PDB file of C-alpha atoms in Angstrom:
ATOM      1  CA  UNK L 426       2.055  12.143 -41.091  1.00 62.00           C
ATOM      2  CA  UNK L 427       2.566  15.826 -41.644  1.00 47.00           C
ATOM      3  CA  UNK L 428       5.601  16.586 -44.265  1.00 46.00           C
ATOM      4  CA  UNK L 429      -4.849 -11.543 -36.502  1.00 35.00           C
ATOM      5  CA  UNK L 430      -6.615 -11.385 -39.960  1.00 37.00           C
ATOM      6  CA  UNK L 431     -10.330 -11.302 -40.287  1.00 39.00           C
ATOM      7  CA  UNK L 432     -10.921  -7.582 -39.781  1.00 41.00           C
ATOM      8  CA  UNK L 433     -14.140  -6.552 -41.529  1.00 36.00           C
ATOM      9  CA  UNK L 434     -14.635  -2.867 -42.223  1.00 39.00           C
ATOM     10  CA  UNK L 435     -17.163  -0.457 -43.671  1.00 39.00           C
ATOM     11  CA  UNK L 436     -16.529   1.552 -46.845  1.00 37.00           C
ATOM     12  CA  UNK L 437     -15.961   5.243 -47.413  1.00 43.00           C
ATOM     13  CA  UNK L 438     -16.388   5.168 -51.177  1.00 40.00           C
ATOM     14  CA  UNK L 439     -20.061   4.068 -50.926  1.00 31.00           C
ATOM     15  CA  UNK L 440     -19.510   0.791 -52.699  1.00 33.00           C
ATOM     16  CA  UNK L 441     -21.588  -2.044 -51.306  1.00 31.00           C
ATOM     17  CA  UNK L 442     -18.924  -4.715 -51.137  1.00 31.00           C
ATOM     18  CA  UNK L 443     -15.639  -5.206 -49.285  1.00 37.00           C
ATOM     19  CA  UNK L 444     -12.357  -5.550 -51.118  1.00 39.00           C
ATOM     20  CA  UNK L 445      -9.767  -8.015 -49.893  1.00 37.00           C
ATOM     21  CA  UNK L 446      -6.254  -6.581 -49.609  1.00 37.00           C
ATOM     22  CA  UNK L 447      -4.412  -7.292 -52.837  1.00 37.00           C
ATOM     23  CA  UNK L 448      -7.469  -8.491 -54.740  1.00 34.00           C
ATOM     24  CA  UNK L 449      -6.253 -10.169 -57.896  1.00 30.00           C
ATOM     25  CA  UNK L 450      -3.240 -12.483 -58.181  1.00 26.00           C
ATOM     26  CA  UNK L 451      -2.566 -12.474 -54.425  1.00 29.00           C
ATOM     27  CA  UNK L 452      -6.151 -12.331 -53.182  1.00 29.00           C
ATOM     28  CA  UNK L 453      -6.189 -15.870 -51.785  1.00 30.00           C
ATOM     29  CA  UNK L 454      -3.165 -15.237 -49.619  1.00 34.00           C
ATOM     30  CA  UNK L 455      -4.540 -11.958 -48.295  1.00 47.00           C
ATOM     31  CA  UNK L 456      -8.203 -12.777 -47.978  1.00 47.00           C
ATOM     32  CA  UNK L 457      -8.181 -12.621 -44.172  1.00 66.00           C
ATOM     33  CA  UNK L 458      -7.992  -8.844 -43.965  1.00 82.00           C
ATOM     34  CA  UNK L 459     -10.568  -6.568 -45.554  1.00 88.00           C
ATOM     35  CA  UNK L 460     -10.176  -2.885 -46.232  1.00 93.00           C
ATOM     36  CA  UNK L 461     -11.947   0.192 -47.581  1.00 97.00           C
ATOM     37  CA  UNK L 462     -10.733   1.293 -51.003  1.00 98.00           C
ATOM     38  CA  UNK L 463     -10.014   5.020 -50.512  1.00 98.00           C
ATOM     39  CA  UNK L 464      -7.613   5.934 -53.311  1.00 98.00           C
ATOM     40  CA  UNK L 465      -5.106   8.751 -53.129  1.00 99.00           C
ATOM     41  CA  UNK L 466      -3.618  10.287 -56.285  1.00 99.00           C
ATOM     42  CA  UNK L 467      -0.325  10.877 -54.496  1.00 99.00           C
ATOM     43  CA  UNK L 468       2.071   8.159 -55.624  1.00 99.00           C
ATOM     44  CA  UNK L 469       4.602   7.253 -58.289  1.00 98.00           C
ATOM     45  CA  UNK L 470       6.693   4.228 -59.279  1.00 99.00           C
ATOM     46  CA  UNK L 471       9.051   2.395 -56.946  1.00 99.00           C
ATOM     47  CA  UNK L 472      12.752   2.108 -57.695  1.00 98.00           C
ATOM     48  CA  UNK L 473      13.508  -0.442 -54.966  1.00 99.00           C
ATOM     49  CA  UNK L 474      11.972  -3.703 -53.759  1.00 99.00           C
ATOM     50  CA  UNK L 475       9.850  -3.602 -50.607  1.00 99.00           C
ATOM     51  CA  UNK L 476      12.007  -4.369 -47.563  1.00 99.00           C
ATOM     52  CA  UNK L 477      10.446  -2.180 -44.856  1.00 99.00           C
ATOM     53  CA  UNK L 478       7.216  -1.221 -43.097  1.00 99.00           C
ATOM     54  CA  UNK L 479       6.981   2.273 -41.603  1.00 99.00           C
ATOM     55  CA  UNK L 480       4.376   3.079 -38.948  1.00 99.00           C
ATOM     56  CA  UNK L 481       3.121   6.639 -38.467  1.00 99.00           C
ATOM     57  CA  UNK L 482       0.480   8.460 -36.497  1.00 99.00           C
ATOM     58  CA  UNK L 483      -1.598  10.936 -38.464  1.00 99.00           C
ATOM     59  CA  UNK L 484      -0.918  13.840 -36.082  1.00 98.00           C
ATOM     60  CA  UNK L 485      -4.104  15.700 -37.000  1.00 98.00           C
ATOM     61  CA  UNK L 486      -7.210  16.595 -35.020  1.00 97.00           C
ATOM     62  CA  UNK L 487      -9.312  13.743 -36.386  1.00 97.00           C
ATOM     63  CA  UNK L 488      -9.305  10.911 -38.872  1.00 98.00           C
ATOM     64  CA  UNK L 489     -11.442  12.700 -41.444  1.00 98.00           C
ATOM     65  CA  UNK L 490      -8.926  15.558 -41.664  1.00 98.00           C
ATOM     66  CA  UNK L 491      -6.081  13.097 -42.110  1.00 99.00           C
ATOM     67  CA  UNK L 492      -7.885  11.189 -44.853  1.00 98.00           C
ATOM     68  CA  UNK L 493      -8.679  14.420 -46.685  1.00 98.00           C
ATOM     69  CA  UNK L 494      -5.044  15.504 -46.544  1.00 98.00           C
ATOM     70  CA  UNK L 495      -3.763  12.138 -47.729  1.00 99.00           C
ATOM     71  CA  UNK L 496      -6.058  12.388 -50.760  1.00 99.00           C
ATOM     72  CA  UNK L 497      -5.318  16.044 -51.557  1.00 99.00           C
ATOM     73  CA  UNK L 498      -3.099  16.387 -54.660  1.00 98.00           C
ATOM     74  CA  UNK L 499      -1.771  19.690 -53.347  1.00 98.00           C
ATOM     75  CA  UNK L 500      -0.537  18.091 -50.115  1.00 98.00           C
ATOM     76  CA  UNK L 501       1.782  15.679 -51.945  1.00 98.00           C
ATOM     77  CA  UNK L 502       1.568  13.177 -49.077  1.00 99.00           C
ATOM     78  CA  UNK L 503       0.014   9.716 -48.867  1.00 99.00           C
ATOM     79  CA  UNK L 504       0.308   6.274 -47.322  1.00 99.00           C
ATOM     80  CA  UNK L 505      -0.527   2.791 -48.490  1.00 99.00           C
ATOM     81  CA  UNK L 506      -2.906   2.202 -45.594  1.00 99.00           C
ATOM     82  CA  UNK L 507      -4.649   4.112 -42.832  1.00 99.00           C
ATOM     83  CA  UNK L 508      -6.047   2.500 -39.682  1.00 99.00           C
ATOM     84  CA  UNK L 509      -8.834   4.361 -37.910  1.00 98.00           C
ATOM     85  CA  UNK L 510      -9.363   4.316 -34.151  1.00 98.00           C
ATOM     86  CA  UNK L 511     -12.215   1.803 -34.445  1.00 97.00           C
ATOM     87  CA  UNK L 512      -9.972  -0.586 -36.381  1.00 97.00           C
ATOM     88  CA  UNK L 513     -11.281   0.251 -39.848  1.00 97.00           C
ATOM     89  CA  UNK L 514      -8.556  -0.215 -42.468  1.00 98.00           C
ATOM     90  CA  UNK L 515      -8.368   1.992 -45.571  1.00 98.00           C
ATOM     91  CA  UNK L 516      -6.185   1.234 -48.557  1.00 98.00           C
ATOM     92  CA  UNK L 517      -5.076   4.440 -50.232  1.00 99.00           C
ATOM     93  CA  UNK L 518      -2.198   3.396 -52.499  1.00 99.00           C
ATOM     94  CA  UNK L 519      -1.479  -0.023 -54.004  1.00 98.00           C
ATOM     95  CA  UNK L 520       1.564  -1.687 -52.480  1.00 98.00           C
ATOM     96  CA  UNK L 521       3.363  -1.929 -55.812  1.00 98.00           C
ATOM     97  CA  UNK L 522       3.380   1.872 -56.008  1.00 99.00           C
ATOM     98  CA  UNK L 523       5.530   4.368 -54.094  1.00 99.00           C
ATOM     99  CA  UNK L 524       3.421   6.289 -51.580  1.00 99.00           C
ATOM    100  CA  UNK L 525       4.763   9.564 -50.211  1.00 99.00           C
ATOM    101  CA  UNK L 526       4.872   9.031 -46.460  1.00 99.00           C
ATOM    102  CA  UNK L 527       8.499   8.987 -45.354  1.00 98.00           C
ATOM    103  CA  UNK L 528       9.859  12.330 -46.547  1.00 96.00           C
ATOM    104  CA  UNK L 529      13.586  12.892 -46.104  1.00 97.00           C
ATOM    105  CA  UNK L 530      14.628   9.782 -44.246  1.00 98.00           C
ATOM    106  CA  UNK L 531      17.206   7.039 -43.808  1.00 98.00           C
ATOM    107  CA  UNK L 532      17.297   3.531 -42.396  1.00 99.00           C
ATOM    108  CA  UNK L 533      20.303   1.263 -42.579  1.00 97.00           C
ATOM    109  CA  UNK L 534      21.526   1.506 -46.176  1.00 94.00           C
ATOM    110  CA  UNK L 535      18.308   2.991 -47.583  1.00 98.00           C
ATOM    111  CA  UNK L 536      17.874   6.701 -48.319  1.00 98.00           C
ATOM    112  CA  UNK L 537      14.796   6.432 -50.541  1.00 98.00           C
ATOM    113  CA  UNK L 538      12.608   4.924 -47.839  1.00 99.00           C
ATOM    114  CA  UNK L 539       9.441   5.651 -49.823  1.00 99.00           C
ATOM    115  CA  UNK L 540      10.629   3.302 -52.566  1.00 99.00           C
ATOM    116  CA  UNK L 541      11.575   0.529 -50.147  1.00 99.00           C
ATOM    117  CA  UNK L 542       8.642   0.604 -47.743  1.00 99.00           C
ATOM    118  CA  UNK L 543       4.945   0.190 -47.121  1.00 99.00           C
ATOM    119  CA  UNK L 544       3.583   3.113 -45.101  1.00 99.00           C
ATOM    120  CA  UNK L 545       0.803   2.737 -42.527  1.00 99.00           C
ATOM    121  CA  UNK L 546      -0.848   5.807 -41.006  1.00 99.00           C
ATOM    122  CA  UNK L 547      -2.531   5.218 -37.631  1.00 99.00           C
ATOM    123  CA  UNK L 548      -5.167   7.762 -36.631  1.00 99.00           C
ATOM    124  CA  UNK L 549      -4.062   9.588 -33.471  1.00 99.00           C
ATOM    125  CA  UNK L 550      -3.932  13.353 -32.755  1.00 99.00           C
ATOM    126  CA  UNK L 551      -0.262  13.038 -31.885  1.00 98.00           C
ATOM    127  CA  UNK L 552       1.847  15.263 -29.684  1.00 97.00           C
ATOM    128  CA  UNK L 553       0.513  18.470 -31.224  1.00 96.00           C
ATOM    129  CA  UNK L 554      -3.210  17.850 -30.770  1.00 97.00           C
ATOM    130  CA  UNK L 555      -3.482  15.648 -27.675  1.00 97.00           C
ATOM    131  CA  UNK L 556      -1.448  12.466 -27.896  1.00 98.00           C
ATOM    132  CA  UNK L 557      -3.321   9.532 -26.399  1.00 98.00           C
ATOM    133  CA  UNK L 558      -3.097   5.734 -26.130  1.00 99.00           C
ATOM    134  CA  UNK L 559      -4.039   3.706 -29.185  1.00 99.00           C
ATOM    135  CA  UNK L 560      -7.342   1.779 -28.744  1.00 99.00           C
ATOM    136  CA  UNK L 561      -7.124  -2.038 -28.622  1.00 98.00           C
ATOM    137  CA  UNK L 562      -9.313  -2.473 -31.710  1.00 98.00           C
ATOM    138  CA  UNK L 563      -7.023  -0.154 -33.666  1.00 98.00           C
ATOM    139  CA  UNK L 564      -3.917  -2.048 -32.596  1.00 98.00           C
ATOM    140  CA  UNK L 565      -5.579  -5.367 -33.472  1.00 98.00           C
ATOM    141  CA  UNK L 566      -5.999  -4.136 -37.043  1.00 98.00           C
ATOM    142  CA  UNK L 567      -2.443  -2.778 -37.165  1.00 99.00           C
ATOM    143  CA  UNK L 568      -1.135  -6.162 -35.996  1.00 98.00           C
ATOM    144  CA  UNK L 569      -3.170  -8.032 -38.620  1.00 98.00           C
ATOM    145  CA  UNK L 570      -2.099  -5.657 -41.385  1.00 99.00           C
ATOM    146  CA  UNK L 571       1.593  -5.723 -40.460  1.00 99.00           C
ATOM    147  CA  UNK L 572       1.513  -9.525 -40.266  1.00 98.00           C
ATOM    148  CA  UNK L 573       0.147  -9.860 -43.793  1.00 97.00           C
ATOM    149  CA  UNK L 574       2.527  -7.295 -45.302  1.00 98.00           C
ATOM    150  CA  UNK L 575       5.537  -8.775 -43.486  1.00 98.00           C
ATOM    151  CA  UNK L 576       4.692 -12.257 -44.718  1.00 97.00           C
ATOM    152  CA  UNK L 577       3.911 -11.136 -48.253  1.00 96.00           C
ATOM    153  CA  UNK L 578       7.247  -9.350 -48.727  1.00 98.00           C
ATOM    154  CA  UNK L 579       9.384 -11.429 -46.328  1.00 98.00           C
ATOM    155  CA  UNK L 580      10.334  -8.335 -44.320  1.00 98.00           C
ATOM    156  CA  UNK L 581      12.688  -8.797 -41.362  1.00 97.00           C
ATOM    157  CA  UNK L 582      11.649  -7.598 -37.910  1.00 97.00           C
ATOM    158  CA  UNK L 583      14.485  -5.088 -37.827  1.00 97.00           C
ATOM    159  CA  UNK L 584      12.968  -3.289 -40.807  1.00 98.00           C
ATOM    160  CA  UNK L 585       9.570  -2.717 -39.200  1.00 99.00           C
ATOM    161  CA  UNK L 586      10.075   0.762 -37.817  1.00 99.00           C
ATOM    162  CA  UNK L 587       8.449   4.021 -36.800  1.00 99.00           C
ATOM    163  CA  UNK L 588       8.598   7.333 -38.631  1.00 99.00           C
ATOM    164  CA  UNK L 589      10.810   8.718 -35.858  1.00 99.00           C
ATOM    165  CA  UNK L 590      13.317   5.902 -36.452  1.00 99.00           C
ATOM    166  CA  UNK L 591      13.846   6.909 -40.077  1.00 99.00           C
ATOM    167  CA  UNK L 592      13.580  10.699 -39.586  1.00 99.00           C
ATOM    168  CA  UNK L 593      14.639  11.386 -35.977  1.00 98.00           C
ATOM    169  CA  UNK L 594      15.191  15.119 -36.397  1.00 98.00           C
ATOM    170  CA  UNK L 595      11.776  15.788 -37.914  1.00 97.00           C
ATOM    171  CA  UNK L 596       9.412  13.204 -36.463  1.00 98.00           C
ATOM    172  CA  UNK L 597       8.178  11.743 -33.169  1.00 98.00           C
ATOM    173  CA  UNK L 598       5.583   9.283 -34.438  1.00 99.00           C
ATOM    174  CA  UNK L 599       4.139   6.832 -33.702  1.00 99.00           C
ATOM    175  CA  UNK L 600       5.547   7.902 -30.351  1.00 98.00           C
ATOM    176  CA  UNK L 601       6.264   6.539 -26.911  1.00 98.00           C
ATOM    177  CA  UNK L 602       2.653   5.408 -26.346  1.00 99.00           C
ATOM    178  CA  UNK L 603       2.633   3.074 -29.320  1.00 99.00           C
ATOM    179  CA  UNK L 604       2.549  -0.540 -28.037  1.00 99.00           C
ATOM    180  CA  UNK L 605       5.473  -2.031 -29.926  1.00 99.00           C
ATOM    181  CA  UNK L 606       5.366  -4.976 -27.529  1.00 98.00           C
ATOM    182  CA  UNK L 607       2.094  -6.099 -29.142  1.00 98.00           C
ATOM    183  CA  UNK L 608       3.920  -6.511 -32.442  1.00 99.00           C
ATOM    184  CA  UNK L 609       7.074  -7.895 -30.846  1.00 98.00           C
ATOM    185  CA  UNK L 610       5.310 -10.690 -28.969  1.00 97.00           C
ATOM    186  CA  UNK L 611       3.917 -11.872 -32.299  1.00 98.00           C
ATOM    187  CA  UNK L 612       7.382 -11.659 -33.885  1.00 97.00           C
ATOM    188  CA  UNK L 613       6.329  -8.719 -36.042  1.00 98.00           C
ATOM    189  CA  UNK L 614       8.925  -6.277 -34.677  1.00 98.00           C
ATOM    190  CA  UNK L 615      12.097  -6.446 -32.627  1.00 97.00           C
ATOM    191  CA  UNK L 616      11.380  -6.759 -28.895  1.00 96.00           C
ATOM    192  CA  UNK L 617      12.966  -4.679 -26.207  1.00 96.00           C
ATOM    193  CA  UNK L 618      15.946  -6.758 -25.082  1.00 93.00           C
ATOM    194  CA  UNK L 619      15.677  -8.315 -21.632  1.00 86.00           C
ATOM    195  CA  UNK L 620      19.202  -9.695 -21.326  1.00 77.00           C
ATOM    196  CA  UNK L 621      21.031  -8.407 -18.279  1.00 79.00           C
ATOM    197  CA  UNK L 622      24.210  -7.366 -20.072  1.00 86.00           C
ATOM    198  CA  UNK L 623      27.165  -5.547 -18.612  1.00 91.00           C
ATOM    199  CA  UNK L 624      27.282  -1.853 -19.510  1.00 95.00           C
ATOM    200  CA  UNK L 625      29.739  -1.545 -22.422  1.00 96.00           C
ATOM    201  CA  UNK L 626      30.649   1.916 -21.144  1.00 96.00           C
ATOM    202  CA  UNK L 627      30.602   3.608 -24.528  1.00 97.00           C
ATOM    203  CA  UNK L 628      31.226   7.331 -24.709  1.00 97.00           C
ATOM    204  CA  UNK L 629      28.480   9.378 -26.369  1.00 95.00           C
ATOM    205  CA  UNK L 630      30.467   9.152 -29.581  1.00 96.00           C
ATOM    206  CA  UNK L 631      30.776   5.399 -29.220  1.00 98.00           C
ATOM    207  CA  UNK L 632      27.054   5.075 -28.550  1.00 98.00           C
ATOM    208  CA  UNK L 633      26.309   7.056 -31.706  1.00 98.00           C
ATOM    209  CA  UNK L 634      28.573   4.836 -33.772  1.00 98.00           C
ATOM    210  CA  UNK L 635      26.715   1.806 -32.428  1.00 98.00           C
ATOM    211  CA  UNK L 636      23.373   3.501 -33.105  1.00 98.00           C
ATOM    212  CA  UNK L 637      24.458   4.177 -36.682  1.00 98.00           C
ATOM    213  CA  UNK L 638      25.522   0.560 -37.067  1.00 98.00           C
ATOM    214  CA  UNK L 639      22.048  -0.504 -35.927  1.00 98.00           C
ATOM    215  CA  UNK L 640      20.428   1.669 -38.595  1.00 98.00           C
ATOM    216  CA  UNK L 641      19.804   5.216 -37.391  1.00 99.00           C
ATOM    217  CA  UNK L 642      20.867   8.477 -39.008  1.00 98.00           C
ATOM    218  CA  UNK L 643      23.008  10.001 -36.246  1.00 98.00           C
ATOM    219  CA  UNK L 644      23.722  13.393 -37.778  1.00 96.00           C
ATOM    220  CA  UNK L 645      21.859  14.869 -34.788  1.00 98.00           C
ATOM    221  CA  UNK L 646      22.977  12.792 -31.817  1.00 97.00           C
ATOM    222  CA  UNK L 647      20.261  13.864 -29.393  1.00 98.00           C
ATOM    223  CA  UNK L 648      17.455  13.383 -31.919  1.00 98.00           C
ATOM    224  CA  UNK L 649      18.736   9.912 -32.819  1.00 98.00           C
ATOM    225  CA  UNK L 650      19.025   8.982 -29.139  1.00 98.00           C
ATOM    226  CA  UNK L 651      15.471  10.158 -28.438  1.00 99.00           C
ATOM    227  CA  UNK L 652      14.146   8.180 -31.402  1.00 99.00           C
ATOM    228  CA  UNK L 653      15.910   5.094 -30.072  1.00 99.00           C
ATOM    229  CA  UNK L 654      14.431   5.693 -26.626  1.00 98.00           C
ATOM    230  CA  UNK L 655      10.901   6.144 -27.985  1.00 98.00           C
ATOM    231  CA  UNK L 656      11.237   2.779 -29.640  1.00 98.00           C
ATOM    232  CA  UNK L 657      13.115   0.742 -27.041  1.00 98.00           C
ATOM    233  CA  UNK L 658      12.916   2.669 -23.720  1.00 97.00           C
ATOM    234  CA  UNK L 659       9.671   4.688 -23.975  1.00 98.00           C
ATOM    235  CA  UNK L 660       9.236   5.327 -20.258  1.00 97.00           C
ATOM    236  CA  UNK L 661      12.106   7.836 -20.317  1.00 98.00           C
ATOM    237  CA  UNK L 662      12.732   9.848 -23.486  1.00 98.00           C
ATOM    238  CA  UNK L 663      15.280  12.497 -22.551  1.00 98.00           C
ATOM    239  CA  UNK L 664      18.032  12.234 -25.163  1.00 98.00           C
ATOM    240  CA  UNK L 665      20.595  11.313 -22.501  1.00 97.00           C
ATOM    241  CA  UNK L 666      22.836   8.322 -23.106  1.00 97.00           C
ATOM    242  CA  UNK L 667      22.815   6.226 -19.930  1.00 97.00           C
ATOM    243  CA  UNK L 668      23.789   2.704 -18.915  1.00 96.00           C
ATOM    244  CA  UNK L 669      20.344   1.289 -19.703  1.00 96.00           C
ATOM    245  CA  UNK L 670      20.402   2.691 -23.239  1.00 97.00           C
ATOM    246  CA  UNK L 671      23.880   1.304 -23.820  1.00 97.00           C
ATOM    247  CA  UNK L 672      22.869  -2.155 -22.585  1.00 96.00           C
ATOM    248  CA  UNK L 673      19.721  -2.220 -24.730  1.00 97.00           C
ATOM    249  CA  UNK L 674      21.627  -1.187 -27.843  1.00 97.00           C
ATOM    250  CA  UNK L 675      24.396  -3.703 -27.194  1.00 96.00           C
ATOM    251  CA  UNK L 676      21.806  -6.487 -26.930  1.00 95.00           C
ATOM    252  CA  UNK L 677      20.205  -5.383 -30.199  1.00 96.00           C
ATOM    253  CA  UNK L 678      23.575  -5.540 -31.940  1.00 95.00           C
ATOM    254  CA  UNK L 679      24.448  -9.037 -30.767  1.00 92.00           C
ATOM    255  CA  UNK L 680      24.409 -11.668 -33.533  1.00 84.00           C
ATOM    256  CA  UNK L 681      21.006 -13.276 -34.065  1.00 73.00           C
ATOM    257  CA  UNK L 682      19.978 -16.507 -35.783  1.00 64.00           C
ATOM    258  CA  UNK L 683      19.614 -16.112 -39.541  1.00 58.00           C
ATOM    259  CA  UNK L 684      16.251 -14.589 -40.407  1.00 56.00           C
ATOM    260  CA  UNK L 685      15.675 -13.348 -36.850  1.00 63.00           C
ATOM    261  CA  UNK L 686      16.756  -9.728 -37.397  1.00 69.00           C
TER     262      UNK L 686
END
């Protein structure tokens, strides 16, 4: 952070009733997932349609500290949702508004990622304060939330990304411990390719060109490579371009059926 449905949660704002995500015109469609209304003042208007979901970890010592920061006007940072370790879901900014979660970032042809995305903060101390695995109940809520947002805005799997994907020089979250496979097996994110392809033998420069074609900002080659590894080869994040990385990236770039990106 720093810069299936049916999840019932408690409230932080002391109201005695749950709010369904998107209560109002879209309430019927979203009634499966409940959240705590915990508004942040840190938002403005979007200038782009929603085409992305960005996942973050909070990277602070505890959830309460993260929530306080996301609601602090001086911090100038926010997210649309926050998922606590016990699976509780907080809504902090309405989806039709531009939350301030991405910072300086880029993905594919988008430079104003805040305007084009829904941001989800996931409570975890992160690399600075004791990075640890994400609890199953937390991931269950993340999966349910991503599924509803993806369906609501018709977001492609290739545009469901981590903070490190869109800002590889600055960010490492949600990190190599995040279970992307749990989203991928539900068709909520791109899976790690399993095809046994021949190594294309790209030079480092060629690999970076391919990485840029896939969507990354490759101004810093090592940072972009490490972000790619965190996402698609998390067991070894060393910034080195090897045959396995080349094969994975080649598979990701192969043509896919329409709507399967």
